[in-house]
Amino acid sequence: MSQLSYIWPLSGGLLIGLSAALYLLLDGRVAGISGLVASAFGWTGAGVSPLGIGFMGGIIGGAGVAFAYIRHAELTISSSPLLLIAGGLLVGFGTRLGSGCTSGHGVCGLARLSPRSIVATGTFMAVAALTVFVTRHLIGGVA
Amino acid sequence: MSNRILASILCGILFGIGLVVSDMVNPARVIAFLDVGGNWDPSLAFVMGGALIPSSIAYAIKRSRSRPALDTQFHVPTSRSIDTKLVLGAALFGLGWGLVGLCPGPAIASLVTGRWETALFAAAMLAGMFAYRIVQSGQSTQLQLR
């Protein structure tokens, strides 16, 4: 890790945090992407949410602008199609069952010291790290 | 369009830029961050650290406010119970995240690249969310019948 390599992640993190801060103080809501995506499709039991659709559209638009004008990074994806499907299903089902993901529990939940979010964040970080350890070091070649 | 929707679009834009700038959208980077037993790349810790600064300030400000700027009340979860659903859900999410290196925000943001891999992952993620919706509404129907 070079001396300046923390500038990009730190700047990006500050922007994500600013987004969560504004969403709370303007719209009064948690910027949790799994919940917002589900709400955009009406899968939270409260009908189709225009806020969810707006947030999702904003993410895609913002990412497009950033890829084009700020940091063009080539994504490295090494997973097989089967693994992409399995991973997607687990992430989709798991985040809804556990009421949140990296943003809702990680960024917003930890910021308000929610006990549920602290447990959830600790759990998904630990399981994700364990999964990487198993797939990259124990049974190499799976992912 | 209401100001509330405009605010959600603005917040989405900031979020999307943040995901790309931080390289959180890059599965290889995420896997390297999670690979604590191998050649660990700690840079993504700065994403979480950086994000928590404005977020914590906002949640501190919220305590002295009765309502947000554009709504009549806050809609922040109040539950404090740590149950099986929470832990099992987080574990399943962690498993999927560790297998591929994409969580929901980056899965949506990376759709703009037009890569088939991210589209396939996002489609499967939506299917997983929809499956949960089916299970959940099935459970609530059973409760009503009881």
Short mmCIF file of N, CA and C in Angstrom, two decimals, chain A residues 54-115:
data_model
loop_
_atom_site.label_atom_id
_atom_site.label_comp_id
_atom_site.label_asym_id
_atom_site.label_seq_id
_atom_site.Cartn_x
_atom_site.Cartn_y
_atom_site.Cartn_z
N GLY A 54 -35.58 6.68 -6.82
CA GLY A 54 -34.72 7.85 -6.98
C GLY A 54 -33.30 7.57 -6.51
N PHE A 55 -33.19 6.92 -5.36
CA PHE A 55 -31.86 6.64 -4.80
C PHE A 55 -31.09 5.69 -5.71
N MET A 56 -31.79 4.62 -6.18
CA MET A 56 -31.14 3.66 -7.08
C MET A 56 -30.68 4.32 -8.38
N GLY A 57 -31.58 5.14 -8.95
CA GLY A 57 -31.23 5.85 -10.18
C GLY A 57 -30.03 6.76 -9.94
N GLY A 58 -30.03 7.43 -8.77
CA GLY A 58 -28.92 8.31 -8.41
C GLY A 58 -27.60 7.56 -8.32
N ILE A 59 -27.63 6.37 -7.72
CA ILE A 59 -26.41 5.57 -7.59
C ILE A 59 -25.84 5.23 -8.97
N ILE A 60 -26.72 4.78 -9.87
CA ILE A 60 -26.25 4.39 -11.21
C ILE A 60 -25.71 5.62 -11.95
N GLY A 61 -26.45 6.75 -11.85
CA GLY A 61 -26.00 7.97 -12.52
C GLY A 61 -24.69 8.48 -11.93
N GLY A 62 -24.60 8.50 -10.61
CA GLY A 62 -23.39 8.98 -9.93
C GLY A 62 -22.19 8.11 -10.27
N ALA A 63 -22.43 6.79 -10.30
CA ALA A 63 -21.34 5.87 -10.64
C ALA A 63 -20.90 6.09 -12.08
N GLY A 64 -21.86 6.33 -12.98
CA GLY A 64 -21.52 6.58 -14.39
C GLY A 64 -20.65 7.82 -14.54
N VAL A 65 -21.03 8.90 -13.84
CA VAL A 65 -20.26 10.14 -13.88
C VAL A 65 -18.86 9.90 -13.33
N ALA A 66 -18.79 9.19 -12.22
CA ALA A 66 -17.49 8.96 -11.58
C ALA A 66 -16.57 8.10 -12.44
N PHE A 67 -17.15 7.04 -13.06
CA PHE A 67 -16.33 6.19 -13.94
C PHE A 67 -15.81 7.01 -15.12
N ALA A 68 -16.64 7.92 -15.65
CA ALA A 68 -16.27 8.67 -16.85
C ALA A 68 -15.32 9.82 -16.55
N TYR A 69 -15.51 10.51 -15.42
CA TYR A 69 -14.76 11.75 -15.21
C TYR A 69 -13.82 11.78 -14.02
N ILE A 70 -14.01 10.86 -13.05
CA ILE A 70 -13.18 10.98 -11.84
C ILE A 70 -12.16 9.86 -11.72
N ARG A 71 -12.63 8.63 -11.75
CA ARG A 71 -11.69 7.51 -11.59
C ARG A 71 -12.14 6.35 -12.45
N HIS A 72 -11.48 6.18 -13.57
CA HIS A 72 -11.86 5.04 -14.40
C HIS A 72 -11.13 3.81 -13.93
N ALA A 73 -11.83 2.96 -13.21
CA ALA A 73 -11.22 1.74 -12.70
C ALA A 73 -11.81 0.55 -13.44
N GLU A 74 -10.96 -0.34 -13.84
CA GLU A 74 -11.43 -1.58 -14.47
C GLU A 74 -11.78 -2.56 -13.36
N LEU A 75 -13.01 -3.09 -13.39
CA LEU A 75 -13.42 -4.04 -12.36
C LEU A 75 -12.81 -5.41 -12.64
N THR A 76 -12.27 -6.02 -11.60
CA THR A 76 -11.74 -7.37 -11.75
C THR A 76 -12.70 -8.34 -11.06
N ILE A 77 -13.38 -9.15 -11.87
CA ILE A 77 -14.35 -10.10 -11.35
C ILE A 77 -13.90 -11.50 -11.76
N SER A 78 -13.57 -12.33 -10.75
CA SER A 78 -13.01 -13.64 -11.08
C SER A 78 -14.00 -14.78 -10.89
N SER A 79 -15.25 -14.45 -10.48
CA SER A 79 -16.21 -15.51 -10.16
C SER A 79 -16.82 -16.12 -11.41
N SER A 80 -17.10 -17.42 -11.33
CA SER A 80 -17.80 -18.12 -12.42
C SER A 80 -19.27 -17.70 -12.41
N PRO A 81 -19.98 -17.92 -13.54
CA PRO A 81 -21.41 -17.56 -13.59
C PRO A 81 -22.21 -18.21 -12.46
N LEU A 82 -21.92 -19.47 -12.18
CA LEU A 82 -22.66 -20.17 -11.12
C LEU A 82 -22.44 -19.49 -9.76
N LEU A 83 -21.20 -19.08 -9.53
CA LEU A 83 -20.86 -18.43 -8.27
C LEU A 83 -21.50 -17.04 -8.18
N LEU A 84 -21.57 -16.34 -9.32
CA LEU A 84 -22.21 -15.02 -9.34
C LEU A 84 -23.68 -15.15 -8.96
N ILE A 85 -24.33 -16.22 -9.49
CA ILE A 85 -25.75 -16.43 -9.19
C ILE A 85 -25.92 -16.79 -7.71
N ALA A 86 -25.10 -17.74 -7.22
CA ALA A 86 -25.20 -18.15 -5.82
C ALA A 86 -24.94 -16.97 -4.89
N GLY A 87 -23.88 -16.20 -5.18
CA GLY A 87 -23.53 -15.04 -4.36
C GLY A 87 -24.65 -14.00 -4.37
N GLY A 88 -25.20 -13.74 -5.54
CA GLY A 88 -26.28 -12.76 -5.66
C GLY A 88 -27.51 -13.17 -4.86
N LEU A 89 -27.89 -14.45 -4.98
CA LEU A 89 -29.05 -14.95 -4.23
C LEU A 89 -28.82 -14.81 -2.72
N LEU A 90 -27.62 -15.19 -2.26
CA LEU A 90 -27.30 -15.11 -0.83
C LEU A 90 -27.31 -13.66 -0.35
N VAL A 91 -26.73 -12.75 -1.14
CA VAL A 91 -26.68 -11.34 -0.75
C VAL A 91 -28.09 -10.75 -0.72
N GLY A 92 -28.91 -11.07 -1.74
CA GLY A 92 -30.26 -10.55 -1.79
C GLY A 92 -31.12 -11.06 -0.64
N PHE A 93 -31.14 -12.38 -0.46
CA PHE A 93 -31.97 -12.98 0.59
C PHE A 93 -31.45 -12.62 1.98
N GLY A 94 -30.12 -12.72 2.14
CA GLY A 94 -29.51 -12.47 3.45
C GLY A 94 -29.70 -11.04 3.94
N THR A 95 -29.54 -10.07 3.04
CA THR A 95 -29.67 -8.67 3.49
C THR A 95 -31.11 -8.36 3.87
N ARG A 96 -32.09 -8.99 3.21
CA ARG A 96 -33.48 -8.74 3.57
C ARG A 96 -33.82 -9.45 4.89
N LEU A 97 -33.36 -10.70 5.04
CA LEU A 97 -33.61 -11.44 6.28
C LEU A 97 -32.96 -10.72 7.47
N GLY A 98 -31.74 -10.21 7.25
CA GLY A 98 -31.00 -9.55 8.32
C GLY A 98 -31.25 -8.05 8.39
N SER A 99 -32.20 -7.56 7.62
CA SER A 99 -32.61 -6.14 7.63
C SER A 99 -31.49 -5.15 7.33
N GLY A 100 -30.53 -5.51 6.48
CA GLY A 100 -29.54 -4.49 6.13
C GLY A 100 -28.25 -5.06 5.59
N CYS A 101 -27.44 -4.17 5.02
CA CYS A 101 -26.18 -4.59 4.43
C CYS A 101 -25.04 -3.70 4.93
N THR A 102 -24.01 -3.56 4.10
CA THR A 102 -22.82 -2.78 4.46
C THR A 102 -23.17 -1.32 4.78
N SER A 103 -24.17 -0.78 4.05
CA SER A 103 -24.55 0.62 4.27
C SER A 103 -25.52 0.79 5.44
N GLY A 104 -26.61 0.05 5.43
CA GLY A 104 -27.62 0.22 6.47
C GLY A 104 -27.10 -0.14 7.85
N HIS A 105 -26.49 -1.33 7.98
CA HIS A 105 -25.92 -1.74 9.27
C HIS A 105 -24.54 -1.13 9.48
N GLY A 106 -23.71 -1.20 8.43
CA GLY A 106 -22.32 -0.74 8.57
C GLY A 106 -22.22 0.76 8.78
N VAL A 107 -22.62 1.53 7.76
CA VAL A 107 -22.41 2.98 7.83
C VAL A 107 -23.42 3.68 8.74
N CYS A 108 -24.71 3.36 8.60
CA CYS A 108 -25.74 4.09 9.37
C CYS A 108 -25.92 3.50 10.77
N GLY A 109 -25.94 2.17 10.86
CA GLY A 109 -26.19 1.52 12.14
C GLY A 109 -25.06 1.75 13.13
N LEU A 110 -23.81 1.63 12.66
CA LEU A 110 -22.67 1.85 13.56
C LEU A 110 -22.63 3.31 14.00
N ALA A 111 -23.01 4.23 13.09
CA ALA A 111 -22.98 5.66 13.42
C ALA A 111 -23.94 5.99 14.54
N ARG A 112 -25.05 5.24 14.63
CA ARG A 112 -26.00 5.53 15.72
C ARG A 112 -25.88 4.51 16.84
N LEU A 113 -24.80 3.70 16.79
CA LEU A 113 -24.49 2.72 17.83
C LEU A 113 -25.64 1.76 18.11
N SER A 114 -26.33 1.34 17.03
CA SER A 114 -27.42 0.38 17.17
C SER A 114 -26.86 -0.99 17.52
N PRO A 115 -27.32 -1.61 18.62
CA PRO A 115 -26.80 -2.93 19.00
C PRO A 115 -27.02 -3.97 17.91
#
